[in-house]
PDB file of C-alpha atoms in Angstrom:
ATOM      1  CA  UNK A 242       0.000   0.000   0.000  1.00  0.00           C
ATOM      2  CA  UNK A 243       1.162   3.601  -0.461  1.00  0.00           C
ATOM      3  CA  UNK A 244       2.543   5.458   2.522  1.00  0.00           C
ATOM      4  CA  UNK A 245       3.091   9.113   3.379  1.00  0.00           C
ATOM      5  CA  UNK A 246       6.030  10.918   4.902  1.00  0.00           C
ATOM      6  CA  UNK A 247       6.036  14.220   6.760  1.00  0.00           C
ATOM      7  CA  UNK A 248       9.384  15.985   7.256  1.00  0.00           C
ATOM      8  CA  UNK A 249      10.400  19.170   9.018  1.00  0.00           C
ATOM      9  CA  UNK A 250      13.470  20.770  10.601  1.00  0.00           C
ATOM     10  CA  UNK A 251      14.025  22.872  13.710  1.00  0.00           C
ATOM     11  CA  UNK A 252      16.871  24.004  15.919  1.00  0.00           C
ATOM     12  CA  UNK A 253      18.076  21.922  18.850  1.00  0.00           C
ATOM     13  CA  UNK A 254      18.002  18.306  19.948  1.00  0.00           C
ATOM     14  CA  UNK A 255      15.581  18.824  22.844  1.00  0.00           C
ATOM     15  CA  UNK A 256      12.837  20.570  20.844  1.00  0.00           C
ATOM     16  CA  UNK A 257      13.245  18.029  18.026  1.00  0.00           C
ATOM     17  CA  UNK A 258      12.838  15.072  20.377  1.00  0.00           C
ATOM     18  CA  UNK A 259       9.807  16.697  22.007  1.00  0.00           C
ATOM     19  CA  UNK A 260       8.234  17.305  18.605  1.00  0.00           C
ATOM     20  CA  UNK A 261       8.853  13.657  17.735  1.00  0.00           C
ATOM     21  CA  UNK A 262       7.044  12.599  20.910  1.00  0.00           C
ATOM     22  CA  UNK A 263       4.150  14.936  20.054  1.00  0.00           C
ATOM     23  CA  UNK A 264       3.835  13.339  16.616  1.00  0.00           C
ATOM     24  CA  UNK A 265       3.459   9.949  18.259  1.00  0.00           C
ATOM     25  CA  UNK A 266       0.502  11.296  20.281  1.00  0.00           C
ATOM     26  CA  UNK A 267      -1.522  12.399  17.234  1.00  0.00           C
ATOM     27  CA  UNK A 268      -4.987  10.762  16.970  1.00  0.00           C
ATOM     28  CA  UNK A 269      -3.921   9.199  13.670  1.00  0.00           C
ATOM     29  CA  UNK A 270      -0.501   8.253  14.957  1.00  0.00           C
ATOM     30  CA  UNK A 271       2.350   7.607  12.503  1.00  0.00           C
ATOM     31  CA  UNK A 272       3.776   4.126  12.129  1.00  0.00           C
ATOM     32  CA  UNK A 273       7.253   5.469  12.836  1.00  0.00           C
ATOM     33  CA  UNK A 274       9.032   8.664  13.882  1.00  0.00           C
ATOM     34  CA  UNK A 275      12.693   9.544  13.394  1.00  0.00           C
ATOM     35  CA  UNK A 276      14.734  12.399  14.868  1.00  0.00           C
ATOM     36  CA  UNK A 277      18.156  13.051  13.330  1.00  0.00           C
ATOM     37  CA  UNK A 278      20.808  15.730  13.533  1.00  0.00           C
ATOM     38  CA  UNK A 279      21.589  17.408  10.196  1.00  0.00           C
ATOM     39  CA  UNK A 280      25.338  16.751   9.905  1.00  0.00           C
ATOM     40  CA  UNK A 281      26.356  20.150   8.558  1.00  0.00           C
ATOM     41  CA  UNK A 282      27.221  21.990  11.761  1.00  0.00           C
ATOM     42  CA  UNK A 283      24.088  24.146  11.538  1.00  0.00           C
ATOM     43  CA  UNK A 284      22.464  22.858  14.732  1.00  0.00           C
ATOM     44  CA  UNK A 285      19.353  21.847  12.777  1.00  0.00           C
ATOM     45  CA  UNK A 286      17.540  18.596  13.504  1.00  0.00           C
ATOM     46  CA  UNK A 287      15.219  16.761  11.130  1.00  0.00           C
ATOM     47  CA  UNK A 288      12.007  15.193  12.369  1.00  0.00           C
ATOM     48  CA  UNK A 289      10.237  12.738  10.092  1.00  0.00           C
ATOM     49  CA  UNK A 290       7.168  10.545  10.387  1.00  0.00           C
ATOM     50  CA  UNK A 291       5.649   7.743   8.295  1.00  0.00           C
ATOM     51  CA  UNK A 292       1.885   7.324   7.934  1.00  0.00           C
ATOM     52  CA  UNK A 293      -0.243   4.591   6.376  1.00  0.00           C
ATOM     53  CA  UNK A 294      -2.977   7.167   5.650  1.00  0.00           C
ATOM     54  CA  UNK A 295      -2.611  10.736   4.522  1.00  0.00           C
ATOM     55  CA  UNK A 296      -1.748  12.762   7.634  1.00  0.00           C
ATOM     56  CA  UNK A 297      -3.893  15.579   8.975  1.00  0.00           C
ATOM     57  CA  UNK A 298      -2.068  18.640   7.665  1.00  0.00           C
ATOM     58  CA  UNK A 299      -3.949  20.954  10.040  1.00  0.00           C
ATOM     59  CA  UNK A 300      -2.613  18.947  12.994  1.00  0.00           C
ATOM     60  CA  UNK A 301       0.882  19.091  11.518  1.00  0.00           C
ATOM     61  CA  UNK A 302       0.610  22.862  11.063  1.00  0.00           C
ATOM     62  CA  UNK A 303      -0.406  23.286  14.698  1.00  0.00           C
ATOM     63  CA  UNK A 304       2.664  21.291  15.756  1.00  0.00           C
ATOM     64  CA  UNK A 305       5.046  23.385  13.661  1.00  0.00           C
ATOM     65  CA  UNK A 306       3.574  26.551  15.147  1.00  0.00           C
ATOM     66  CA  UNK A 307       3.858  25.217  18.680  1.00  0.00           C
ATOM     67  CA  UNK A 308       7.486  24.100  18.271  1.00  0.00           C
ATOM     68  CA  UNK A 309       8.804  26.805  15.950  1.00  0.00           C
ATOM     69  CA  UNK A 310       9.560  24.275  13.217  1.00  0.00           C
ATOM     70  CA  UNK A 311       9.463  24.773   9.476  1.00  0.00           C
ATOM     71  CA  UNK A 312       6.249  23.650   7.745  1.00  0.00           C
ATOM     72  CA  UNK A 313       6.072  19.894   7.241  1.00  0.00           C
ATOM     73  CA  UNK A 314       6.731  18.628   3.734  1.00  0.00           C
ATOM     74  CA  UNK A 315       4.205  15.858   3.122  1.00  0.00           C
ATOM     75  CA  UNK A 316       4.852  13.343   0.344  1.00  0.00           C
ATOM     76  CA  UNK A 317       3.107  10.209  -0.835  1.00  0.00           C
ATOM     77  CA  UNK A 318       5.407   7.252  -1.466  1.00  0.00           C
ATOM     78  CA  UNK A 319       4.462   4.659  -4.080  1.00  0.00           C
ATOM     79  CA  UNK A 320       4.232   0.980  -3.270  1.00  0.00           C
ATOM     80  CA  UNK A 321       7.783  -0.375  -3.159  1.00  0.00           C
ATOM     81  CA  UNK A 322       9.403  -3.726  -2.565  1.00  0.00           C
ATOM     82  CA  UNK A 323      11.817  -2.286  -0.014  1.00  0.00           C
ATOM     83  CA  UNK A 324      13.866  -5.453   0.373  1.00  0.00           C
ATOM     84  CA  UNK A 325      14.528  -5.549  -3.357  1.00  0.00           C
ATOM     85  CA  UNK A 326      15.157  -1.795  -3.375  1.00  0.00           C
ATOM     86  CA  UNK A 327      17.718  -1.942  -0.578  1.00  0.00           C
ATOM     87  CA  UNK A 328      19.481  -4.849  -2.214  1.00  0.00           C
ATOM     88  CA  UNK A 329      19.748  -2.923  -5.477  1.00  0.00           C
ATOM     89  CA  UNK A 330      21.024   0.176  -3.726  1.00  0.00           C
ATOM     90  CA  UNK A 331      23.483  -1.744  -1.548  1.00  0.00           C
ATOM     91  CA  UNK A 332      25.425  -3.283  -4.390  1.00  0.00           C
ATOM     92  CA  UNK A 333      28.840  -4.703  -3.483  1.00  0.00           C
ATOM     93  CA  UNK A 334      31.546  -2.145  -2.786  1.00  0.00           C
ATOM     94  CA  UNK A 335      35.202  -2.556  -3.713  1.00  0.00           C
ATOM     95  CA  UNK A 336      37.896  -0.610  -1.878  1.00  0.00           C
ATOM     96  CA  UNK A 337      41.262  -1.832  -3.042  1.00  0.00           C
ATOM     97  CA  UNK A 338      41.724  -5.354  -1.684  1.00  0.00           C
ATOM     98  CA  UNK A 339      38.394  -5.258   0.181  1.00  0.00           C
ATOM     99  CA  UNK A 340      35.001  -6.397  -1.112  1.00  0.00           C
ATOM    100  CA  UNK A 341      32.033  -5.467   1.103  1.00  0.00           C
ATOM    101  CA  UNK A 342      28.788  -7.246   0.290  1.00  0.00           C
ATOM    102  CA  UNK A 343      25.412  -8.471   1.553  1.00  0.00           C
ATOM    103  CA  UNK A 344      24.451 -12.132   1.630  1.00  0.00           C
ATOM    104  CA  UNK A 345      22.238 -11.613  -1.435  1.00  0.00           C
ATOM    105  CA  UNK A 346      25.430 -10.949  -3.424  1.00  0.00           C
ATOM    106  CA  UNK A 347      27.455 -13.896  -2.094  1.00  0.00           C
ATOM    107  CA  UNK A 348      27.758 -15.281  -5.632  1.00  0.00           C
ATOM    108  CA  UNK A 349      29.599 -12.124  -6.735  1.00  0.00           C
ATOM    109  CA  UNK A 350      32.533 -12.347  -4.302  1.00  0.00           C
ATOM    110  CA  UNK A 351      35.788 -12.351  -6.313  1.00  0.00           C
ATOM    111  CA  UNK A 352      38.432 -14.863  -5.330  1.00  0.00           C
ATOM    112  CA  UNK A 353      41.218 -12.262  -5.221  1.00  0.00           C
ATOM    113  CA  UNK A 354      39.566  -9.928  -2.664  1.00  0.00           C
ATOM    114  CA  UNK A 355      39.155  -9.939   1.119  1.00  0.00           C
ATOM    115  CA  UNK A 356      35.381 -10.346   1.450  1.00  0.00           C
ATOM    116  CA  UNK A 357      33.535  -8.674   4.333  1.00  0.00           C
ATOM    117  CA  UNK A 358      29.860  -9.602   4.819  1.00  0.00           C
ATOM    118  CA  UNK A 359      27.616  -6.823   6.157  1.00  0.00           C
ATOM    119  CA  UNK A 360      23.861  -7.285   5.918  1.00  0.00           C
ATOM    120  CA  UNK A 361      21.650  -4.595   4.373  1.00  0.00           C
ATOM    121  CA  UNK A 362      19.738  -4.262   7.644  1.00  0.00           C
ATOM    122  CA  UNK A 363      22.959  -2.846   9.116  1.00  0.00           C
ATOM    123  CA  UNK A 364      23.462  -0.319   6.338  1.00  0.00           C
ATOM    124  CA  UNK A 365      25.506   2.440   7.994  1.00  0.00           C
ATOM    125  CA  UNK A 366      29.076   1.330   7.845  1.00  0.00           C
ATOM    126  CA  UNK A 367      28.720  -1.058   4.921  1.00  0.00           C
ATOM    127  CA  UNK A 368      31.189   0.825   2.767  1.00  0.00           C
ATOM    128  CA  UNK A 369      28.520   2.638   0.762  1.00  0.00           C
ATOM    129  CA  UNK A 370      28.807   5.772   2.873  1.00  0.00           C
ATOM    130  CA  UNK A 371      31.702   8.023   1.826  1.00  0.00           C
ATOM    131  CA  UNK A 372      33.189   8.006   5.319  1.00  0.00           C
ATOM    132  CA  UNK A 373      33.491   4.221   5.576  1.00  0.00           C
ATOM    133  CA  UNK A 374      34.658   3.858   1.988  1.00  0.00           C
ATOM    134  CA  UNK A 375      37.313   6.520   2.606  1.00  0.00           C
ATOM    135  CA  UNK A 376      38.599   4.650   5.666  1.00  0.00           C
ATOM    136  CA  UNK A 377      38.784   1.349   3.791  1.00  0.00           C
ATOM    137  CA  UNK A 378      40.718   3.001   0.989  1.00  0.00           C
ATOM    138  CA  UNK A 379      43.093   4.576   3.501  1.00  0.00           C
ATOM    139  CA  UNK A 380      43.624   1.190   5.159  1.00  0.00           C
ATOM    140  CA  UNK A 381      44.276  -0.417   1.784  1.00  0.00           C
ATOM    141  CA  UNK A 382      46.835   2.278   0.935  1.00  0.00           C
ATOM    142  CA  UNK A 383      48.717   1.846   4.234  1.00  0.00           C
ATOM    143  CA  UNK A 384      48.903  -1.903   3.617  1.00  0.00           C
ATOM    144  CA  UNK A 385      50.189  -1.300   0.081  1.00  0.00           C
ATOM    145  CA  UNK A 386      52.920   0.900   1.553  1.00  0.00           C
ATOM    146  CA  UNK A 387      54.091  -1.974   3.725  1.00  0.00           C
ATOM    147  CA  UNK A 388      52.578  -0.950   7.047  1.00  0.00           C
ATOM    148  CA  UNK A 389      51.520  -3.840   9.288  1.00  0.00           C
ATOM    149  CA  UNK A 390      49.217  -3.013  12.185  1.00  0.00           C
ATOM    150  CA  UNK A 391      50.086  -4.905  15.357  1.00  0.00           C
ATOM    151  CA  UNK A 392      47.944  -2.953  17.842  1.00  0.00           C
ATOM    152  CA  UNK A 393      44.833  -1.665  16.062  1.00  0.00           C
ATOM    153  CA  UNK A 394      41.656  -0.163  17.506  1.00  0.00           C
ATOM    154  CA  UNK A 395      38.435   0.981  15.815  1.00  0.00           C
ATOM    155  CA  UNK A 396      36.774   3.623  18.024  1.00  0.00           C
ATOM    156  CA  UNK A 397      33.061   4.134  17.311  1.00  0.00           C
ATOM    157  CA  UNK A 398      33.085   0.927  15.293  1.00  0.00           C
ATOM    158  CA  UNK A 399      29.422   0.685  14.241  1.00  0.00           C
ATOM    159  CA  UNK A 400      29.230  -2.442  12.072  1.00  0.00           C
ATOM    160  CA  UNK A 401      32.944  -3.175  12.794  1.00  0.00           C
ATOM    161  CA  UNK A 402      33.720  -3.292   9.082  1.00  0.00           C
ATOM    162  CA  UNK A 403      36.960  -1.303   9.602  1.00  0.00           C
ATOM    163  CA  UNK A 404      38.092  -3.539  12.444  1.00  0.00           C
ATOM    164  CA  UNK A 405      37.358  -6.558  10.266  1.00  0.00           C
ATOM    165  CA  UNK A 406      39.280  -5.018   7.391  1.00  0.00           C
ATOM    166  CA  UNK A 407      42.367  -4.710   9.594  1.00  0.00           C
ATOM    167  CA  UNK A 408      41.920  -8.162  11.129  1.00  0.00           C
ATOM    168  CA  UNK A 409      41.562  -9.920   7.793  1.00  0.00           C
ATOM    169  CA  UNK A 410      44.933  -8.683   6.507  1.00  0.00           C
ATOM    170  CA  UNK A 411      47.064  -8.664   9.688  1.00  0.00           C
ATOM    171  CA  UNK A 412      47.619 -11.470  12.221  1.00  0.00           C
ATOM    172  CA  UNK A 413      47.210  -9.700  15.569  1.00  0.00           C
ATOM    173  CA  UNK A 414      43.841  -9.286  17.310  1.00  0.00           C
ATOM    174  CA  UNK A 415      42.034  -5.975  16.696  1.00  0.00           C
ATOM    175  CA  UNK A 416      39.955  -4.084  19.271  1.00  0.00           C
ATOM    176  CA  UNK A 417      36.657  -2.415  18.364  1.00  0.00           C
ATOM    177  CA  UNK A 418      34.585  -0.168  20.605  1.00  0.00           C
ATOM    178  CA  UNK A 419      31.338   1.745  20.486  1.00  0.00           C
ATOM    179  CA  UNK A 420      29.453   3.917  22.952  1.00  0.00           C
ATOM    180  CA  UNK A 421      26.135   2.328  21.924  1.00  0.00           C
ATOM    181  CA  UNK A 422      25.201  -1.115  23.268  1.00  0.00           C
ATOM    182  CA  UNK A 423      23.147  -1.912  20.170  1.00  0.00           C
ATOM    183  CA  UNK A 424      26.111  -1.087  17.939  1.00  0.00           C
ATOM    184  CA  UNK A 425      28.221  -3.500  19.977  1.00  0.00           C
ATOM    185  CA  UNK A 426      25.603  -6.210  19.337  1.00  0.00           C
ATOM    186  CA  UNK A 427      25.617  -5.404  15.618  1.00  0.00           C
ATOM    187  CA  UNK A 428      29.415  -5.568  15.540  1.00  0.00           C
ATOM    188  CA  UNK A 429      29.428  -8.939  17.291  1.00  0.00           C
ATOM    189  CA  UNK A 430      26.782 -10.280  14.894  1.00  0.00           C
ATOM    190  CA  UNK A 431      28.837  -9.197  11.889  1.00  0.00           C
ATOM    191  CA  UNK A 432      31.969 -10.751  13.339  1.00  0.00           C
ATOM    192  CA  UNK A 433      30.134 -14.040  13.859  1.00  0.00           C
ATOM    193  CA  UNK A 434      28.785 -13.939  10.292  1.00  0.00           C
ATOM    194  CA  UNK A 435      32.349 -13.518   9.014  1.00  0.00           C
ATOM    195  CA  UNK A 436      33.777 -16.173  11.366  1.00  0.00           C
ATOM    196  CA  UNK A 437      35.942 -13.455  12.939  1.00  0.00           C
ATOM    197  CA  UNK A 438      34.721 -13.371  16.542  1.00  0.00           C
ATOM    198  CA  UNK A 439      38.134 -14.499  17.774  1.00  0.00           C
ATOM    199  CA  UNK A 440      39.938 -11.943  15.616  1.00  0.00           C
ATOM    200  CA  UNK A 441      38.213  -8.795  16.910  1.00  0.00           C
ATOM    201  CA  UNK A 442      37.542  -7.995  20.572  1.00  0.00           C
ATOM    202  CA  UNK A 443      34.536  -5.662  20.994  1.00  0.00           C
ATOM    203  CA  UNK A 444      33.954  -3.460  24.045  1.00  0.00           C
ATOM    204  CA  UNK A 445      31.309  -0.895  24.980  1.00  0.00           C
ATOM    205  CA  UNK A 446      32.974   2.402  25.836  1.00  0.00           C
ATOM    206  CA  UNK A 447      32.682   6.161  25.485  1.00  0.00           C
ATOM    207  CA  UNK A 448      35.809   7.300  23.690  1.00  0.00           C
ATOM    208  CA  UNK A 449      38.794   5.584  25.301  1.00  0.00           C
ATOM    209  CA  UNK A 450      37.113   5.069  28.671  1.00  0.00           C
ATOM    210  CA  UNK A 451      37.880   1.355  29.009  1.00  0.00           C
ATOM    211  CA  UNK A 452      40.863  -0.540  30.399  1.00  0.00           C
ATOM    212  CA  UNK A 453      41.318  -2.348  27.075  1.00  0.00           C
ATOM    213  CA  UNK A 454      41.734   0.975  25.272  1.00  0.00           C
ATOM    214  CA  UNK A 455      44.769   2.271  27.152  1.00  0.00           C
ATOM    215  CA  UNK A 456      47.115   1.620  24.232  1.00  0.00           C
ATOM    216  CA  UNK A 457      49.574   2.331  22.887  1.00  0.00           C
ATOM    217  CA  UNK A 458      48.222   1.627  19.407  1.00  0.00           C
ATOM    218  CA  UNK A 459      49.976   1.832  16.072  1.00  0.00           C
ATOM    219  CA  UNK A 460      46.727   2.360  14.124  1.00  0.00           C
ATOM    220  CA  UNK A 461      43.535   4.006  15.353  1.00  0.00           C
ATOM    221  CA  UNK A 462      40.332   4.307  13.323  1.00  0.00           C
ATOM    222  CA  UNK A 463      37.801   6.920  14.394  1.00  0.00           C
ATOM    223  CA  UNK A 464      34.943   7.244  11.913  1.00  0.00           C
ATOM    224  CA  UNK A 465      32.544   9.362  13.954  1.00  0.00           C
ATOM    225  CA  UNK A 466      31.762  13.110  13.601  1.00  0.00           C
ATOM    226  CA  UNK A 467      33.683  16.367  13.930  1.00  0.00           C
ATOM    227  CA  UNK A 468      32.546  17.141  17.477  1.00  0.00           C
ATOM    228  CA  UNK A 469      33.489  13.776  18.976  1.00  0.00           C
ATOM    229  CA  UNK A 470      36.727  13.696  16.947  1.00  0.00           C
ATOM    230  CA  UNK A 471      37.788  17.019  18.441  1.00  0.00           C
ATOM    231  CA  UNK A 472      36.690  15.944  21.931  1.00  0.00           C
ATOM    232  CA  UNK A 473      38.748  12.737  21.886  1.00  0.00           C
ATOM    233  CA  UNK A 474      41.776  14.263  20.149  1.00  0.00           C
ATOM    234  CA  UNK A 475      43.961  14.504  23.303  1.00  0.00           C
ATOM    235  CA  UNK A 476      43.104  10.948  24.403  1.00  0.00           C
ATOM    236  CA  UNK A 477      43.568   9.550  20.899  1.00  0.00           C
ATOM    237  CA  UNK A 478      46.916  11.273  20.430  1.00  0.00           C
ATOM    238  CA  UNK A 479      48.129  10.123  23.848  1.00  0.00           C
ATOM    239  CA  UNK A 480      47.353   6.500  22.943  1.00  0.00           C
ATOM    240  CA  UNK A 481      48.863   6.628  19.446  1.00  0.00           C
ATOM    241  CA  UNK A 482      52.488   5.592  19.493  1.00  0.00           C
ATOM    242  CA  UNK A 483      55.105   7.735  17.768  1.00  0.00           C
ATOM    243  CA  UNK A 484      55.188   6.713  14.109  1.00  0.00           C
ATOM    244  CA  UNK A 485      51.680   5.282  14.331  1.00  0.00           C
ATOM    245  CA  UNK A 486      48.736   6.240  12.138  1.00  0.00           C
ATOM    246  CA  UNK A 487      45.228   7.541  12.758  1.00  0.00           C
ATOM    247  CA  UNK A 488      42.497   7.300  10.118  1.00  0.00           C
ATOM    248  CA  UNK A 489      39.748   9.803  10.890  1.00  0.00           C
ATOM    249  CA  UNK A 490      36.433  10.326   9.116  1.00  0.00           C
ATOM    250  CA  UNK A 491      32.855  11.428   9.628  1.00  0.00           C
ATOM    251  CA  UNK A 492      34.179  14.864   8.624  1.00  0.00           C
ATOM    252  CA  UNK A 493      32.361  17.144   6.203  1.00  0.00           C
ATOM    253  CA  UNK A 494      34.735  18.632   3.631  1.00  0.00           C
ATOM    254  CA  UNK A 495      34.412  22.123   5.075  1.00  0.00           C
ATOM    255  CA  UNK A 496      35.259  20.816   8.564  1.00  0.00           C
ATOM    256  CA  UNK A 497      38.462  19.030   7.577  1.00  0.00           C
ATOM    257  CA  UNK A 498      40.833  21.960   8.149  1.00  0.00           C
ATOM    258  CA  UNK A 499      39.508  22.486  11.681  1.00  0.00           C
ATOM    259  CA  UNK A 500      39.901  18.812  12.599  1.00  0.00           C
ATOM    260  CA  UNK A 501      43.352  18.642  11.031  1.00  0.00           C
ATOM    261  CA  UNK A 502      44.471  21.728  12.972  1.00  0.00           C
ATOM    262  CA  UNK A 503      43.472  20.177  16.306  1.00  0.00           C
ATOM    263  CA  UNK A 504      45.361  16.955  15.632  1.00  0.00           C
ATOM    264  CA  UNK A 505      48.372  18.738  14.161  1.00  0.00           C
ATOM    265  CA  UNK A 506      48.684  20.774  17.355  1.00  0.00           C
ATOM    266  CA  UNK A 507      48.980  17.474  19.249  1.00  0.00           C
ATOM    267  CA  UNK A 508      51.931  16.217  17.217  1.00  0.00           C
ATOM    268  CA  UNK A 509      50.235  14.482  14.276  1.00  0.00           C
ATOM    269  CA  UNK A 510      50.956  15.265  10.629  1.00  0.00           C
ATOM    270  CA  UNK A 511      48.343  14.889   7.875  1.00  0.00           C
ATOM    271  CA  UNK A 512      49.836  12.477   5.341  1.00  0.00           C
ATOM    272  CA  UNK A 513      46.742  11.990   3.185  1.00  0.00           C
ATOM    273  CA  UNK A 514      43.421  13.732   2.663  1.00  0.00           C
ATOM    274  CA  UNK A 515      40.710  11.936   0.667  1.00  0.00           C
ATOM    275  CA  UNK A 516      37.363  13.408  -0.356  1.00  0.00           C
ATOM    276  CA  UNK A 517      34.408  11.252  -1.396  1.00  0.00           C
ATOM    277  CA  UNK A 518      31.322  13.319  -2.077  1.00  0.00           C
ATOM    278  CA  UNK A 519      30.690  15.622   0.893  1.00  0.00           C
ATOM    279  CA  UNK A 520      33.040  13.721   3.206  1.00  0.00           C
ATOM    280  CA  UNK A 521      36.752  13.861   3.987  1.00  0.00           C
ATOM    281  CA  UNK A 522      38.948  11.118   5.421  1.00  0.00           C
ATOM    282  CA  UNK A 523      42.202  12.182   7.065  1.00  0.00           C
ATOM    283  CA  UNK A 524      45.210   9.905   7.489  1.00  0.00           C
ATOM    284  CA  UNK A 525      47.617  11.231  10.120  1.00  0.00           C
ATOM    285  CA  UNK A 526      50.959  10.046  11.447  1.00  0.00           C
ATOM    286  CA  UNK A 527      52.179  10.845  14.933  1.00  0.00           C
ATOM    287  CA  UNK A 528      55.589  12.510  14.847  1.00  0.00           C
ATOM    288  CA  UNK A 529      56.121  13.475  18.499  1.00  0.00           C
ATOM    289  CA  UNK A 530      54.830  12.835  22.002  1.00  0.00           C
TER     290      UNK A 530
END
């Protein structure tokens, strides 16, 4: 059956979350509500809702007035086989020696690539997003240059695809961490699906706040966002050994200079800057303590 979406934006996390709760209390309640930060540094948040029947636009207008939000944009979506759609959109991704795929594309795995299975239901961090793809390419380049990671950590690991990428090419165990318990479960499920549970140790932690994350590390992945990257910069730099590398992403192109400046001030040199679409991946090397 067709469905409808209603989307709006407003300033601030608190008001956005409250508006989302108000949407759920409508007489003709939506089937789902999402509240997301717009990742452009503007402070705007997007609030969206899905309806099985056309929503009451008068009720939506009253909500925008009450919360100071922009008018809702209401759209009708045609009937769609979403499983087939997602599978088409999440075609396999190649990043140098790595091949990231869903189980529906298992017959397409080339014999000369390191295959990493990530299901479509766990889409962020599959390699399709420019930040993850940039990190995989940076990892592939370091390996081509002869670097071998012996103490590797993936901070904010999400699906753990970066940790798996490191573990599949180097012999030592990799550590992965995430602040979100559900992300840790997703990471562990992906590791099991790839028969890599013994190769990657996953912990739940905010930043480096865990005994297993004391370091020192010779390679640190941090594919998060500008704010958290800046916040953890002192801890990350302190745990990166001299001569070691950090691969940072989740950075909008216009934010890259600011992030680079923070890490440079802590003794890290930018050795590579890659842009994929709106996103930049920075590869840094620590030159001093």
